[in-house]
Amino acid sequence: MAAPRIDLVPPESPSTAFAEAQAAHSGRMGSIGRAACLGWYLAIALAAAADTAATGMPAATLAAVFVFASVGAFLWAGERTAERVMLRSLLVGLIGLAAGVFACIGAPPGSVAAAEFLCFGAMAMLFGILAALPPALASVAAQVG
C-alpha cells in the first residue's frame, strides 16, 4: 500500500511566484531593446572619440576601451544576467577610477601626465556607470513587465 504524496508547497506560494519571476527575469531583450542598447554603447564610444579629438589627449578613448574590453572579458567568463552585467560595469568603473587616482598620485605633481591619469580614472568611472544603464533598465523592465 503506497502512502499518499503530500506537496509541502502550494501551487501559488510566494516561493513559486519568486521562482517564476526569476525565470522570466533572465529572458532576453527584444530587438528594440538590443538596438537601443547598441545605440547607447555607440554613443559612449563616439563621446570618447569626440573628447579625444577636442582635447588632443587620449584619456577618454583609453578609458572607453578599458571599460568595454574589461566588461567584455567579464561577460565572456560568466553568466550574462542584467544584474551581473550592471555590477561588472560598475566594478570596472571603480577599478579604472582607482587605477587613475593611484597613477596620478605616482606622477609628478602638476604635470600633464598627472592630469591625464586623473582624467582616465574619472572617465573610466563615468563610462562604467553609463555602461551599466542599459542592463539596469532591462532589469527593471523585466521585473515590472
XYZ file of N, CA and C in Angstrom:
435
model
N 0.832 -1.168 0.000
C 0.000 0.000 0.000
C 0.885 1.242 0.000
N 0.681 2.128 -0.948
C 1.509 3.336 -1.100
C 0.944 4.468 -0.259
N 1.845 5.193 0.328
C 1.439 6.354 1.136
C 1.071 7.500 0.211
N 0.069 8.279 0.579
C -0.290 9.416 -0.279
C 0.836 10.454 -0.282
N 1.010 11.058 -1.421
C 2.059 12.067 -1.573
C 1.508 13.420 -1.133
N 2.233 14.083 -0.278
C 1.814 15.382 0.232
C 2.759 16.431 -0.312
N 2.214 17.420 -1.007
C 3.013 18.515 -1.543
C 3.120 19.594 -0.472
N 4.334 19.871 -0.061
C 4.544 20.835 1.012
C 4.445 22.282 0.547
N 4.540 22.521 -0.746
C 4.477 23.884 -1.270
C 3.221 24.015 -2.108
N 2.267 24.851 -1.685
C 1.067 25.034 -2.504
C 1.425 25.647 -3.859
N 0.609 25.419 -4.894
C 0.956 25.892 -6.241
C 1.123 27.397 -6.348
N 0.469 28.180 -5.552
C 0.552 29.635 -5.652
C 1.259 30.246 -4.445
N 2.283 29.577 -3.957
C 3.010 30.106 -2.805
C 3.970 31.208 -3.254
N 4.411 32.036 -2.328
C 5.357 33.097 -2.704
C 6.663 32.558 -3.273
N 7.098 31.369 -2.824
C 8.361 30.838 -3.335
C 8.242 30.449 -4.809
N 7.093 29.887 -5.241
C 6.947 29.551 -6.651
C 6.770 30.809 -7.487
N 6.090 31.824 -6.923
C 5.957 33.092 -7.650
C 7.326 33.736 -7.822
N 8.176 33.650 -6.791
C 9.526 34.201 -6.880
C 10.345 33.452 -7.917
N 10.227 32.114 -7.944
C 10.966 31.314 -8.921
C 10.516 31.636 -10.342
N 9.204 31.833 -10.531
C 8.712 32.191 -11.861
C 9.188 33.574 -12.271
N 9.238 34.499 -11.324
C 9.735 35.848 -11.631
C 11.205 35.791 -11.989
N 11.975 34.949 -11.302
C 13.393 34.825 -11.628
C 13.572 34.219 -13.019
N 12.745 33.227 -13.362
C 12.849 32.618 -14.688
C 12.478 33.620 -15.768
N 11.440 34.423 -15.535
C 11.050 35.435 -16.518
C 12.080 36.542 -16.587
N 12.763 36.798 -15.461
C 13.733 37.883 -15.400
C 14.981 37.601 -16.227
N 15.342 36.338 -16.395
C 16.562 36.029 -17.122
C 16.340 35.972 -18.631
N 15.223 36.462 -19.104
C 14.934 36.448 -20.532
C 15.762 37.459 -21.310
N 15.695 37.371 -22.589
C 16.464 38.247 -23.472
C 15.682 39.506 -23.797
N 16.424 40.529 -24.221
C 15.784 41.761 -24.673
C 15.224 41.538 -26.078
N 14.219 42.298 -26.410
C 13.682 42.240 -27.752
C 14.588 42.983 -28.725
N 14.202 43.028 -29.978
C 15.044 43.669 -30.988
C 15.161 45.169 -30.755
N 14.105 45.793 -30.256
C 14.172 47.235 -29.970
C 15.116 47.488 -28.804
N 15.059 46.648 -27.791
C 15.955 46.785 -26.644
C 17.405 46.595 -27.029
N 17.677 45.598 -27.879
C 19.057 45.376 -28.337
C 19.552 46.549 -29.173
N 18.696 47.083 -30.042
C 19.084 48.223 -30.868
C 19.342 49.458 -30.006
N 18.502 49.680 -28.992
C 18.709 50.816 -28.095
C 19.994 50.660 -27.299
N 20.267 49.442 -26.849
C 21.494 49.169 -26.098
C 22.720 49.394 -26.983
N 22.680 48.910 -28.203
C 23.793 49.111 -29.128
C 23.984 50.594 -29.433
N 22.883 51.309 -29.654
C 22.978 52.753 -29.894
C 23.559 53.491 -28.702
N 23.196 53.076 -27.492
C 23.741 53.702 -26.280
C 25.246 53.500 -26.199
N 25.703 52.273 -26.462
C 27.137 51.993 -26.390
C 27.905 52.689 -27.511
N 27.299 52.817 -28.675
C 27.940 53.579 -29.758
C 28.037 55.059 -29.392
N 27.021 55.587 -28.719
C 27.063 56.982 -28.283
C 28.188 57.206 -27.275
N 28.401 56.243 -26.371
C 29.515 56.355 -25.417
C 30.847 56.350 -26.159
N 30.989 55.463 -27.134
C 32.242 55.397 -27.906
C 32.455 56.681 -28.696
N 31.400 57.221 -29.291
C 31.535 58.482 -30.032
C 31.872 59.648 -29.101
N 31.313 59.656 -27.907
C 31.639 60.708 -26.943
C 33.109 60.632 -26.543
N 33.616 59.424 -26.360
C 35.033 59.262 -26.017
C 35.925 59.730 -27.166
N 35.551 59.359 -28.397
C 36.341 59.786 -29.552
C 36.269 61.298 -29.740
N 35.094 61.881 -29.515
C 34.958 63.336 -29.642
C 35.763 64.062 -28.574
N 35.794 63.532 -27.356
C 36.600 64.142 -26.305
C 38.086 64.072 -26.654
N 38.505 62.951 -27.199
C 39.906 62.810 -27.609
C 40.243 63.779 -28.732
N 39.343 63.918 -29.684
C 39.591 64.848 -30.795
C 39.601 66.295 -30.318
N 38.731 66.635 -29.363
C 38.653 68.017 -28.892
C 39.834 68.396 -28.009
N 40.262 67.479 -27.148
C 41.333 67.817 -26.207
C 42.716 67.442 -26.710
N 42.785 66.492 -27.619
C 44.087 66.023 -28.081
C 44.727 65.030 -27.130
N 44.056 64.700 -26.044
C 44.556 63.743 -25.065
C 43.718 62.467 -25.151
N 44.356 61.308 -25.167
C 43.618 60.060 -25.397
C 43.000 59.426 -24.158
N 42.896 60.140 -23.039
C 42.405 59.518 -21.801
C 40.987 58.986 -21.946
N 40.105 59.729 -22.589
C 38.713 59.292 -22.714
C 38.604 58.048 -23.585
N 39.324 58.014 -24.680
C 39.279 56.845 -25.551
C 39.889 55.639 -24.857
N 40.998 55.842 -24.150
C 41.596 54.737 -23.401
C 40.654 54.232 -22.309
N 39.951 55.144 -21.652
C 39.004 54.739 -20.611
C 37.850 53.943 -21.219
N 37.333 54.379 -22.362
C 36.239 53.650 -23.011
C 36.694 52.268 -23.446
N 37.883 52.174 -24.021
C 38.414 50.876 -24.435
C 38.622 49.985 -23.209
N 39.145 50.569 -22.133
C 39.356 49.808 -20.896
C 38.041 49.260 -20.356
N 37.017 50.103 -20.284
C 35.726 49.669 -19.737
C 35.094 48.609 -20.628
N 35.034 48.841 -21.926
C 34.374 47.886 -22.813
C 35.140 46.564 -22.902
N 36.467 46.621 -22.951
C 37.245 45.380 -23.012
C 37.147 44.598 -21.704
N 37.191 45.300 -20.586
C 37.113 44.620 -19.286
C 35.743 44.015 -19.052
N 34.693 44.768 -19.338
C 33.340 44.226 -19.166
C 33.120 43.068 -20.128
N 33.631 43.189 -21.352
C 33.523 42.079 -22.306
C 34.227 40.827 -21.814
N 35.408 41.000 -21.209
C 36.125 39.850 -20.657
C 35.371 39.243 -19.481
N 34.797 40.090 -18.629
C 33.998 39.585 -17.515
C 32.771 38.822 -18.018
N 32.139 39.334 -19.058
C 30.944 38.679 -19.583
C 31.288 37.368 -20.269
N 32.446 37.323 -20.903
C 32.868 36.109 -21.581
C 33.109 35.001 -20.561
N 33.551 35.388 -19.363
C 33.904 34.408 -18.341
C 32.711 33.914 -17.532
N 31.591 34.617 -17.556
C 30.496 34.223 -16.677
C 29.134 34.364 -17.314
N 28.145 34.188 -16.471
C 26.750 34.244 -16.897
C 26.354 35.682 -17.250
N 25.439 35.833 -18.188
C 25.030 37.163 -18.647
C 23.625 37.493 -18.187
N 23.461 37.842 -16.952
C 22.188 38.372 -16.492
C 22.346 39.880 -16.369
N 21.238 40.571 -16.339
C 21.291 42.032 -16.290
C 21.996 42.521 -15.026
N 21.754 41.852 -13.909
C 22.391 42.278 -12.662
C 23.900 42.106 -12.722
N 24.349 40.982 -13.278
C 25.790 40.740 -13.363
C 26.465 41.724 -14.305
N 25.838 42.013 -15.428
C 26.409 42.983 -16.359
C 26.502 44.348 -15.691
N 25.450 44.733 -14.982
C 25.434 46.028 -14.309
C 26.521 46.090 -13.233
N 26.593 45.078 -12.403
C 27.595 45.076 -11.344
C 29.017 45.014 -11.891
N 29.219 44.273 -12.959
C 30.560 44.196 -13.551
C 30.949 45.515 -14.196
N 30.006 46.203 -14.806
C 30.308 47.521 -15.372
C 30.704 48.505 -14.280
N 29.970 48.488 -13.178
C 30.294 49.385 -12.069
C 31.625 49.011 -11.425
N 31.911 47.712 -11.325
C 33.194 47.268 -10.772
C 34.351 47.718 -11.656
N 34.203 47.585 -12.951
C 35.258 48.026 -13.869
C 35.459 49.538 -13.772
N 34.368 50.289 -13.665
C 34.497 51.732 -13.494
C 35.239 52.089 -12.224
N 34.948 51.373 -11.141
C 35.637 51.615 -9.873
C 37.112 51.244 -9.967
N 37.423 50.143 -10.631
C 38.823 49.751 -10.817
C 39.556 50.795 -11.660
N 38.917 51.285 -12.718
C 39.530 52.328 -13.543
C 39.766 53.610 -12.767
N 38.796 53.975 -11.927
C 38.951 55.173 -11.102
C 40.115 55.013 -10.135
N 40.195 53.862 -9.487
C 41.299 53.621 -8.556
C 42.643 53.626 -9.285
N 42.700 53.008 -10.460
C 43.947 52.994 -11.228
C 44.359 54.404 -11.628
N 43.393 55.216 -12.054
C 43.704 56.592 -12.433
C 44.174 57.427 -11.259
N 43.537 57.263 -10.101
C 43.936 58.034 -8.914
C 45.320 57.614 -8.448
N 45.584 56.306 -8.397
C 46.910 55.854 -7.955
C 48.001 56.253 -8.938
N 47.704 56.223 -10.229
C 48.694 56.674 -11.222
C 48.929 58.172 -11.094
N 47.874 58.924 -10.806
C 48.006 60.365 -10.619
C 48.870 60.676 -9.398
N 48.684 59.896 -8.324
C 49.497 60.104 -7.121
C 50.966 59.805 -7.412
N 51.227 58.807 -8.251
C 52.596 58.433 -8.574
C 53.271 59.350 -9.577
N 52.497 60.139 -10.294
C 53.069 61.044 -11.306
C 53.599 62.309 -10.632
N 54.501 63.021 -11.302
C 54.976 64.286 -10.732
C 53.816 65.267 -10.558
N 53.756 65.921 -9.390
C 52.631 66.843 -9.130
C 52.588 67.991 -10.142
N 51.389 68.296 -10.601
C 51.189 69.409 -11.525
C 51.580 69.121 -12.960
N 51.913 67.889 -13.271
C 52.335 67.570 -14.636
C 51.120 67.220 -15.497
N 51.353 67.215 -16.797
C 50.299 66.836 -17.731
C 49.951 65.358 -17.558
N 50.936 64.544 -17.230
C 50.693 63.110 -17.028
C 49.759 62.887 -15.841
N 49.950 63.647 -14.764
C 49.072 63.501 -13.597
C 47.633 63.852 -13.956
N 47.453 64.910 -14.719
C 46.110 65.299 -15.148
C 45.509 64.254 -16.083
N 46.328 63.683 -16.939
C 45.851 62.666 -17.874
C 45.429 61.402 -17.127
N 46.202 60.999 -16.122
C 45.850 59.821 -15.334
C 44.556 60.041 -14.559
N 44.413 61.219 -13.994
C 43.191 61.523 -13.244
C 41.980 61.578 -14.174
N 42.177 62.129 -15.362
C 41.100 62.155 -16.360
C 40.719 60.740 -16.772
N 41.717 59.873 -16.926
C 41.433 58.470 -17.255
C 40.564 57.839 -16.172
N 40.904 58.046 -14.910
C 40.131 57.472 -13.812
C 38.702 57.984 -13.790
N 38.547 59.293 -13.965
C 37.199 59.874 -13.950
C 36.378 59.379 -15.133
N 36.978 59.314 -16.299
C 36.244 58.853 -17.486
C 35.923 57.361 -17.387
N 36.828 56.561 -16.801
C 36.542 55.137 -16.629
C 35.336 54.945 -15.706
N 35.278 55.731 -14.629
C 34.125 55.624 -13.733
C 32.847 56.083 -14.429
N 32.935 57.186 -15.162
C 31.771 57.684 -15.896
C 31.287 56.663 -16.916
N 32.207 56.103 -17.698
C 31.808 55.140 -18.717
C 31.322 53.835 -18.086
N 31.861 53.468 -16.934
C 31.357 52.289 -16.233
C 29.919 52.473 -15.792
N 29.611 53.666 -15.280
C 28.230 53.968 -14.873
C 27.315 54.011 -16.088
N 27.765 54.655 -17.153
C 26.938 54.730 -18.364
C 26.738 53.357 -18.995
N 27.753 52.481 -18.919
C 27.611 51.134 -19.474
C 26.646 50.291 -18.650
N 26.466 50.649 -17.377
C 25.552 49.895 -16.512
C 24.096 50.301 -16.702
N 23.842 51.410 -17.382
C 22.468 51.892 -17.513
C 21.556 50.970 -18.333
N 21.934 50.500 -19.534
C 21.028 49.614 -20.277
C 20.674 48.318 -19.537
N 21.649 47.613 -18.909
C 21.230 46.429 -18.159
C 20.336 46.767 -16.958
N 20.567 47.918 -16.340
C 19.706 48.309 -15.224
C 18.277 48.534 -15.696
N 18.127 49.197 -16.828
C 16.783 49.418 -17.376
C 16.147 48.110 -17.806
N 16.935 47.186 -18.363
C 16.401 45.884 -18.760
C 15.966 45.096 -17.525
N 16.715 45.208 -16.449
C 16.357 44.534 -15.211
C 15.050 45.072 -14.641
N 14.905 46.371 -14.651
C 13.666 46.990 -14.155
C 12.483 46.603 -15.050
N 12.689 46.621 -16.363
C 11.616 46.264 -17.287
C 11.198 44.807 -17.114
N 12.148 43.932 -16.829
C 11.814 42.521 -16.640
C 11.048 42.308 -15.342
N 11.342 43.092 -14.317
C 10.647 42.935 -13.048
C 9.250 43.532 -13.105
N 9.089 44.614 -13.868
C 7.780 45.270 -13.969
C 6.869 44.499 -14.926
N 7.445 44.115 -16.068
C 6.616 43.507 -17.106
C 6.519 42.047 -17.082
